[in-house]
PDB file of C-alpha atoms in Angstrom:
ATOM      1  CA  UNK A 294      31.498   0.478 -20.224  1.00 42.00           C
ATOM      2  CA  UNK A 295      30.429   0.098 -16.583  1.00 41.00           C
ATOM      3  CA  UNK A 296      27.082   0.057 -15.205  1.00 41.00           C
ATOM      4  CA  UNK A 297      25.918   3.334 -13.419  1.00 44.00           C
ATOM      5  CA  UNK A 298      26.611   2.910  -9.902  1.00 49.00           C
ATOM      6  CA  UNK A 299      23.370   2.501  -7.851  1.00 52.00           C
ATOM      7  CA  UNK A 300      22.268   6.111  -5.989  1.00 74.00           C
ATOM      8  CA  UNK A 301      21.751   3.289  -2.775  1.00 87.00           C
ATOM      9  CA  UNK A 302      23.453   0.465  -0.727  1.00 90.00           C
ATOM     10  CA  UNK A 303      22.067  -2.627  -0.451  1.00 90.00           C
ATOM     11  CA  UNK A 304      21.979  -1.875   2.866  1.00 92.00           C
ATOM     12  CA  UNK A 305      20.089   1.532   2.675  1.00 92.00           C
ATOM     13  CA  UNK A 306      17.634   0.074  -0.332  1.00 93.00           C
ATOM     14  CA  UNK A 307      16.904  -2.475   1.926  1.00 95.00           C
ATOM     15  CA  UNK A 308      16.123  -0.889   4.963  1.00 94.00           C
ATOM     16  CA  UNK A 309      14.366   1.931   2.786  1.00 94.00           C
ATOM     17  CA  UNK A 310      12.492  -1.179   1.010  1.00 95.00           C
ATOM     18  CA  UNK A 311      11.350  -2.746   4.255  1.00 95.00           C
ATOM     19  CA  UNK A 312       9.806   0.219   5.400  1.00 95.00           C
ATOM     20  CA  UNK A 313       8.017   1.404   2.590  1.00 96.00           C
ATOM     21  CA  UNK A 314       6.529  -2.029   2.022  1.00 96.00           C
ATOM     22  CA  UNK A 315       5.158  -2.602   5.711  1.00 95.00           C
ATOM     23  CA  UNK A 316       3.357   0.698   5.010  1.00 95.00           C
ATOM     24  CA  UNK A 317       2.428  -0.362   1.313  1.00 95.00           C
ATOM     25  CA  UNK A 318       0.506  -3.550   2.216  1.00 93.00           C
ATOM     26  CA  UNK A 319      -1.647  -1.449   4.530  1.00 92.00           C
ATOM     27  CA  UNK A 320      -2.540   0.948   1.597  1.00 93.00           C
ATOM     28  CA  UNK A 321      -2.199  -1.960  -0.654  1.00 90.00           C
ATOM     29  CA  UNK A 322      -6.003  -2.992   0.345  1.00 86.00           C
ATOM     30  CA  UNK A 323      -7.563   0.602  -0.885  1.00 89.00           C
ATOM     31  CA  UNK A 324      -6.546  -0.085  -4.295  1.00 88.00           C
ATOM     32  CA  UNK A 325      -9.326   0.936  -6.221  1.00 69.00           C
ATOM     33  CA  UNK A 326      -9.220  -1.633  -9.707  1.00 64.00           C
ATOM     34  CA  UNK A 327     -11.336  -4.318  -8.008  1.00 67.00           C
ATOM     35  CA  UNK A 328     -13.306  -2.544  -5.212  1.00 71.00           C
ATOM     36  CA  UNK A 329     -13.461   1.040  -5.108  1.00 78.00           C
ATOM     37  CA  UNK A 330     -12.187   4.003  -3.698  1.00 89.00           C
ATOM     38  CA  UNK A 331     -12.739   3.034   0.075  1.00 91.00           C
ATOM     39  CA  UNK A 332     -12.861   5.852   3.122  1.00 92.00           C
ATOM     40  CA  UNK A 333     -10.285   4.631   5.117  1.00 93.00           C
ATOM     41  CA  UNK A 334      -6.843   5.153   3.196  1.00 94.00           C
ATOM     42  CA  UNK A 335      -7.452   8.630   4.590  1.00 97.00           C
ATOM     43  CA  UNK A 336      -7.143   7.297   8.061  1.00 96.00           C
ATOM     44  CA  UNK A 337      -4.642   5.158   6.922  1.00 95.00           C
ATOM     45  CA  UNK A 338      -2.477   7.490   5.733  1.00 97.00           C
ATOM     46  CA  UNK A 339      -3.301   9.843   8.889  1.00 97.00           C
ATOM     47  CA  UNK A 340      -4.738  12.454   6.384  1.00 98.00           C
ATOM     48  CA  UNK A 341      -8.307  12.232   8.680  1.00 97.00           C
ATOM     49  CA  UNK A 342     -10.023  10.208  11.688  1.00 96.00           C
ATOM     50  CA  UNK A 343     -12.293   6.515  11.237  1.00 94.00           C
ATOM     51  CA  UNK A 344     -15.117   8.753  12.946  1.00 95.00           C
ATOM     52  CA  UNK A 345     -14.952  12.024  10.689  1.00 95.00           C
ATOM     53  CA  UNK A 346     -14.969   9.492   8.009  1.00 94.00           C
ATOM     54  CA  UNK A 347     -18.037   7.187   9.822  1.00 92.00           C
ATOM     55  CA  UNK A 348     -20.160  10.215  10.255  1.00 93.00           C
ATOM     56  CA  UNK A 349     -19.412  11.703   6.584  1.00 92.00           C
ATOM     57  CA  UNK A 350     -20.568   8.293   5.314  1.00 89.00           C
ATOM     58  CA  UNK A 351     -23.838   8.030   7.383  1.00 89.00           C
ATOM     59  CA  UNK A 352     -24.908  10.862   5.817  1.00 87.00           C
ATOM     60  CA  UNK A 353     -24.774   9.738   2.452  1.00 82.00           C
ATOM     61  CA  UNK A 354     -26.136   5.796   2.965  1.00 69.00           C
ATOM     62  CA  UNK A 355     -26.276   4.031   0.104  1.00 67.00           C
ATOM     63  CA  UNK A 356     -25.692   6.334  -2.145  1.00 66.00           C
ATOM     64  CA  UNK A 357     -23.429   5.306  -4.894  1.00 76.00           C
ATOM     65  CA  UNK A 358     -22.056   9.175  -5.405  1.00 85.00           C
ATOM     66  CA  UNK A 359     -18.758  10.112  -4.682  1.00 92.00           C
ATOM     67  CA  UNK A 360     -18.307  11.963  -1.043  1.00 93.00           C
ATOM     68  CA  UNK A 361     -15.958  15.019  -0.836  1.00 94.00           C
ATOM     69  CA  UNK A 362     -13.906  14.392   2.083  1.00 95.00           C
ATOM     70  CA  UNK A 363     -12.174  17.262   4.672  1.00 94.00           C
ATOM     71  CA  UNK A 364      -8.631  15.880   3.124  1.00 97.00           C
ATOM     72  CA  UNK A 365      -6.823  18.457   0.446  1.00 98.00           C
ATOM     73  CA  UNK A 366      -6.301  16.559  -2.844  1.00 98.00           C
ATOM     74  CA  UNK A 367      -2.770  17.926  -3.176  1.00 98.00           C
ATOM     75  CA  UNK A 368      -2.121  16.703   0.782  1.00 98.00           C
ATOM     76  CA  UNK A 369      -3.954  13.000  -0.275  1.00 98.00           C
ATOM     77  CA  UNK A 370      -1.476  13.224  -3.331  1.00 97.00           C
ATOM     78  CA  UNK A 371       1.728  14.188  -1.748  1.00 97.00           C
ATOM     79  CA  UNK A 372       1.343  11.783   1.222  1.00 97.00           C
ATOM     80  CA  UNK A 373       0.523   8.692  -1.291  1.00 97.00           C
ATOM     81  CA  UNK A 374       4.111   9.552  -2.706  1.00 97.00           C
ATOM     82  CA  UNK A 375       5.792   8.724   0.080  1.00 96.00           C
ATOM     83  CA  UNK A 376       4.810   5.256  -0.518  1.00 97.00           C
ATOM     84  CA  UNK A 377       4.271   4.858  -4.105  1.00 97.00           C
ATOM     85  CA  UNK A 378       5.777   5.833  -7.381  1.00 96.00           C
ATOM     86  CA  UNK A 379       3.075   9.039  -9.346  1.00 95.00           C
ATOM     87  CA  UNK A 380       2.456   6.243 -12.090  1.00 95.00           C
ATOM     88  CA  UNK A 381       1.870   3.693 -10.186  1.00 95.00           C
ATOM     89  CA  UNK A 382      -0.672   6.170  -7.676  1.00 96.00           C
ATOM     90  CA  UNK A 383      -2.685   7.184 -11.422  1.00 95.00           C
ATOM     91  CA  UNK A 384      -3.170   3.740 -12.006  1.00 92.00           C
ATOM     92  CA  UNK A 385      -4.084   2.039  -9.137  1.00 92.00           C
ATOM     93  CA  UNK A 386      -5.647   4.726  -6.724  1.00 94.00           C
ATOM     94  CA  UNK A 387      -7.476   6.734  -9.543  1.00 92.00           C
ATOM     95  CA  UNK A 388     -10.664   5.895  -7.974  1.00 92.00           C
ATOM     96  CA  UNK A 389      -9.650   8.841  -5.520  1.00 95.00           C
ATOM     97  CA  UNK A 390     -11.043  12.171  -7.417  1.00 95.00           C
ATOM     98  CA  UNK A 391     -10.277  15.451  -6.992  1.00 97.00           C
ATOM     99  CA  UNK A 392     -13.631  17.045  -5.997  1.00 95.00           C
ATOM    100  CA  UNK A 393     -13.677  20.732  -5.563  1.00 96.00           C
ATOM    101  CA  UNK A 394      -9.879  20.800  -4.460  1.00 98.00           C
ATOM    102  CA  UNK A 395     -11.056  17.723  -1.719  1.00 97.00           C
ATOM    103  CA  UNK A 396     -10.778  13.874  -2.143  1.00 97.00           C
ATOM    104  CA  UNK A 397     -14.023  12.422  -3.255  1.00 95.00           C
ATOM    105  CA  UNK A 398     -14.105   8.687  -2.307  1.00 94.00           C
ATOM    106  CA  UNK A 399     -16.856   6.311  -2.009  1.00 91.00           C
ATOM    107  CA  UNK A 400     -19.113   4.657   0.517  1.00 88.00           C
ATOM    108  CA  UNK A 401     -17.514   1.099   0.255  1.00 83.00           C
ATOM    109  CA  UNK A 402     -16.085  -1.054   2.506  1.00 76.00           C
ATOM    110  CA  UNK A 403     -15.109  -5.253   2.784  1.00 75.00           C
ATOM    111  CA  UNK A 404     -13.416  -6.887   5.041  1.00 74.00           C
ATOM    112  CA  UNK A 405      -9.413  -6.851   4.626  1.00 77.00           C
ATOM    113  CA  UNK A 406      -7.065  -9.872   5.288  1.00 82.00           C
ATOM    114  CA  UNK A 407      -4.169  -7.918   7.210  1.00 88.00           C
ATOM    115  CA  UNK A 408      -0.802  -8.874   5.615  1.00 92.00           C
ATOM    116  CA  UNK A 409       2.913  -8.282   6.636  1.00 93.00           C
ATOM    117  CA  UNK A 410       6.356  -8.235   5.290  1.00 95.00           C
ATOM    118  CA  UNK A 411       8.430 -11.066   6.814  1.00 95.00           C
ATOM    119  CA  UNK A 412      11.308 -10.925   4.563  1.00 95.00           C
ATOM    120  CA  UNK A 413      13.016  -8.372   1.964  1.00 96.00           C
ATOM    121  CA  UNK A 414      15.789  -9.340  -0.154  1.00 96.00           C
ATOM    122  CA  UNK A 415      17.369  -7.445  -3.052  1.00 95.00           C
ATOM    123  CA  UNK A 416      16.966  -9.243  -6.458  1.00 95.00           C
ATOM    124  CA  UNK A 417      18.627  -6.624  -8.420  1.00 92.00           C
ATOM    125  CA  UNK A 418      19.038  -3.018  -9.511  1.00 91.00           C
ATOM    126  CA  UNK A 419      19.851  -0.833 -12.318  1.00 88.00           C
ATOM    127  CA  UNK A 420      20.469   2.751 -12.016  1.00 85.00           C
ATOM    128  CA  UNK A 421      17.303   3.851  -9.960  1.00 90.00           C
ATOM    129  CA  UNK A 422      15.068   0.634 -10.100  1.00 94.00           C
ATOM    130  CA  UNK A 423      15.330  -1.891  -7.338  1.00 96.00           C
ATOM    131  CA  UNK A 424      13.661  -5.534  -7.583  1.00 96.00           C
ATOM    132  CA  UNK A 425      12.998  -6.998  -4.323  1.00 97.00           C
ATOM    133  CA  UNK A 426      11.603 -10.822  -3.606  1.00 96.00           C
ATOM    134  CA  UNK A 427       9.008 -10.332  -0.640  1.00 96.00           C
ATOM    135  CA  UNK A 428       7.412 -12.620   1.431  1.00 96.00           C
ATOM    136  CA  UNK A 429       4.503 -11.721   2.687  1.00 95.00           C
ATOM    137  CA  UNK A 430       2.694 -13.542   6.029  1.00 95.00           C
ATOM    138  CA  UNK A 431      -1.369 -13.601   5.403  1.00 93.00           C
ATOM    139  CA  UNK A 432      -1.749 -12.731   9.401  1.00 93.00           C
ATOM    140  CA  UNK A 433      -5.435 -14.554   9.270  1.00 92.00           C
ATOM    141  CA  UNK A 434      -3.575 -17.966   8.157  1.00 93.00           C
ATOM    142  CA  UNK A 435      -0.705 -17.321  10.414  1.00 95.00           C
ATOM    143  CA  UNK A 436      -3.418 -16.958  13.539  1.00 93.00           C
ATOM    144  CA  UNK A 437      -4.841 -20.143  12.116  1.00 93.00           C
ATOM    145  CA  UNK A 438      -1.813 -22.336  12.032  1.00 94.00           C
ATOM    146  CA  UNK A 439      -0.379 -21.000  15.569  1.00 94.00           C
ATOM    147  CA  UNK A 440      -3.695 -21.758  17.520  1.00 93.00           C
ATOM    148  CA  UNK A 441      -4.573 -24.942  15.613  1.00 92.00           C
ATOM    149  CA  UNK A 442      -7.621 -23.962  13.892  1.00 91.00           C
ATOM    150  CA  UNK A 443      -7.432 -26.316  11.039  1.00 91.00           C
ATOM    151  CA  UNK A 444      -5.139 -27.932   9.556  1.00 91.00           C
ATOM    152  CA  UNK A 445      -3.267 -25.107   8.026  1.00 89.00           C
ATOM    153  CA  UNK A 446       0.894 -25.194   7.756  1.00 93.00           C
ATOM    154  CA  UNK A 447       2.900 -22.676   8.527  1.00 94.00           C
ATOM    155  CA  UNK A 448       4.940 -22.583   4.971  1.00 95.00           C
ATOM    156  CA  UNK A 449       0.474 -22.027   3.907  1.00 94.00           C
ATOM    157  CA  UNK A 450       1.014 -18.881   5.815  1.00 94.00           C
ATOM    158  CA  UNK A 451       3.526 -17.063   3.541  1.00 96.00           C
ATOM    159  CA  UNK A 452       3.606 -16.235  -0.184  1.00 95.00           C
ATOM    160  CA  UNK A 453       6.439 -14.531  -2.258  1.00 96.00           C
ATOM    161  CA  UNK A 454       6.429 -12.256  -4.546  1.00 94.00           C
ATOM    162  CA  UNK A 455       8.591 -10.013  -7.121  1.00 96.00           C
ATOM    163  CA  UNK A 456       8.058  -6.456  -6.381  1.00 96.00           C
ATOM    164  CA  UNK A 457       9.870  -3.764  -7.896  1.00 96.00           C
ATOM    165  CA  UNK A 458      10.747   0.113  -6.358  1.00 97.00           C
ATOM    166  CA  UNK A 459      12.114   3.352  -8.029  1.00 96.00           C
ATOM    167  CA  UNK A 460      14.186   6.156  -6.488  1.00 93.00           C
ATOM    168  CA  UNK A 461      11.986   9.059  -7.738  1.00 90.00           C
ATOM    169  CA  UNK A 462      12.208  12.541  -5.542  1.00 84.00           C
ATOM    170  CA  UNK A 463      14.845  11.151  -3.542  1.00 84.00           C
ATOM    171  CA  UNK A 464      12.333   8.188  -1.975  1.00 91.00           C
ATOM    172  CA  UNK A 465      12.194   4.665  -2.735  1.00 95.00           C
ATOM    173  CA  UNK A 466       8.539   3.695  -3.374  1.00 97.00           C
ATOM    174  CA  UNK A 467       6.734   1.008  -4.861  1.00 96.00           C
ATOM    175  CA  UNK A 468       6.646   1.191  -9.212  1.00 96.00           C
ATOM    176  CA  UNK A 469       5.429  -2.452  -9.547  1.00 92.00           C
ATOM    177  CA  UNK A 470       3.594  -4.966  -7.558  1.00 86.00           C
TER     178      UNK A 470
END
């Protein structure tokens, strides 16, 4: 028997790969498992504005309640698929609820440590799964080691990591991280 020939190139999973992940390490930090769902994925994904969001938050300080945003659920939904498989999005961004047809989020924020993809190669596939090895350049380091800081390296600045994408609705997006 021969193995199911691959629905991509290298070439197009690659390039497909590389874009999806520059995007992905942006959402990446909205994750809800350790923080919370956080305001600004909807800006981030270009669903709403950092000052619709501000002023919808200022008028619910401190309150630990969900806030229903102006963003349609279904338009939140469909525009986190672009990026990321619909298992992966119920596990990891479940902190988003549907509230009243709207996305209810929460008044949290932290401080983020911006990230970007500096390398993509393709580890393997099998019918509609791709494994990639990333590296990843923590930009905070990176501004460290380039104007001397401290005493950070520059092979300090990068990390690597196995991450693994699915062809589902005819876009590659993130299944495993």
């Amino acid at each position: 028997l021969t193995p199911p020939k691959s629905a991509l190139t290298e070439e197009d999973a690659l390039a497909k790969a590389k874009t999806v992940l520059e995007k992905y390490v942006k959402l990446s930090d909205y994750e809800t498992p350790d923080v919370g769902p956080m305001p600004y994925l909807l800006a981030e994904l270009g669903l709403d504005t950092k000052d619709n969001l501000d002023t919808q938050c200022l008028k619910n300080p401190g309150s630990d309640a969900y806030i229903k945003s102006n963003v349609k659920y279904d338009d939140f939904k469909k525009a986190m698929l672009n990026y990321v498989s619909e298992e992966y999005f119920n596990n990891n961004f479940s902190g988003y609820i549907n509230v009243d047809g709207n996305v209810g989020y929460k008044y949290i924020a932290m401080g983020l440590i911006p990230t970007s993809v500096s390398d993509v190669e393709l580890f393997g596939n099998k019918d509609n799964e791709y494994i990639f090895n990333v590296t990843f350049r923590d930009e905070e380091m990176y501004d460290h080691y380039i104007n001397k800081i401290d005493s950070t390296t520059e092979e300090e600045c990068y990390y690597e990591r196995k991450v693994t994408l699915v062809l589902e609705n005819d876009k590659l997006v993130v299944s495993d991280f």
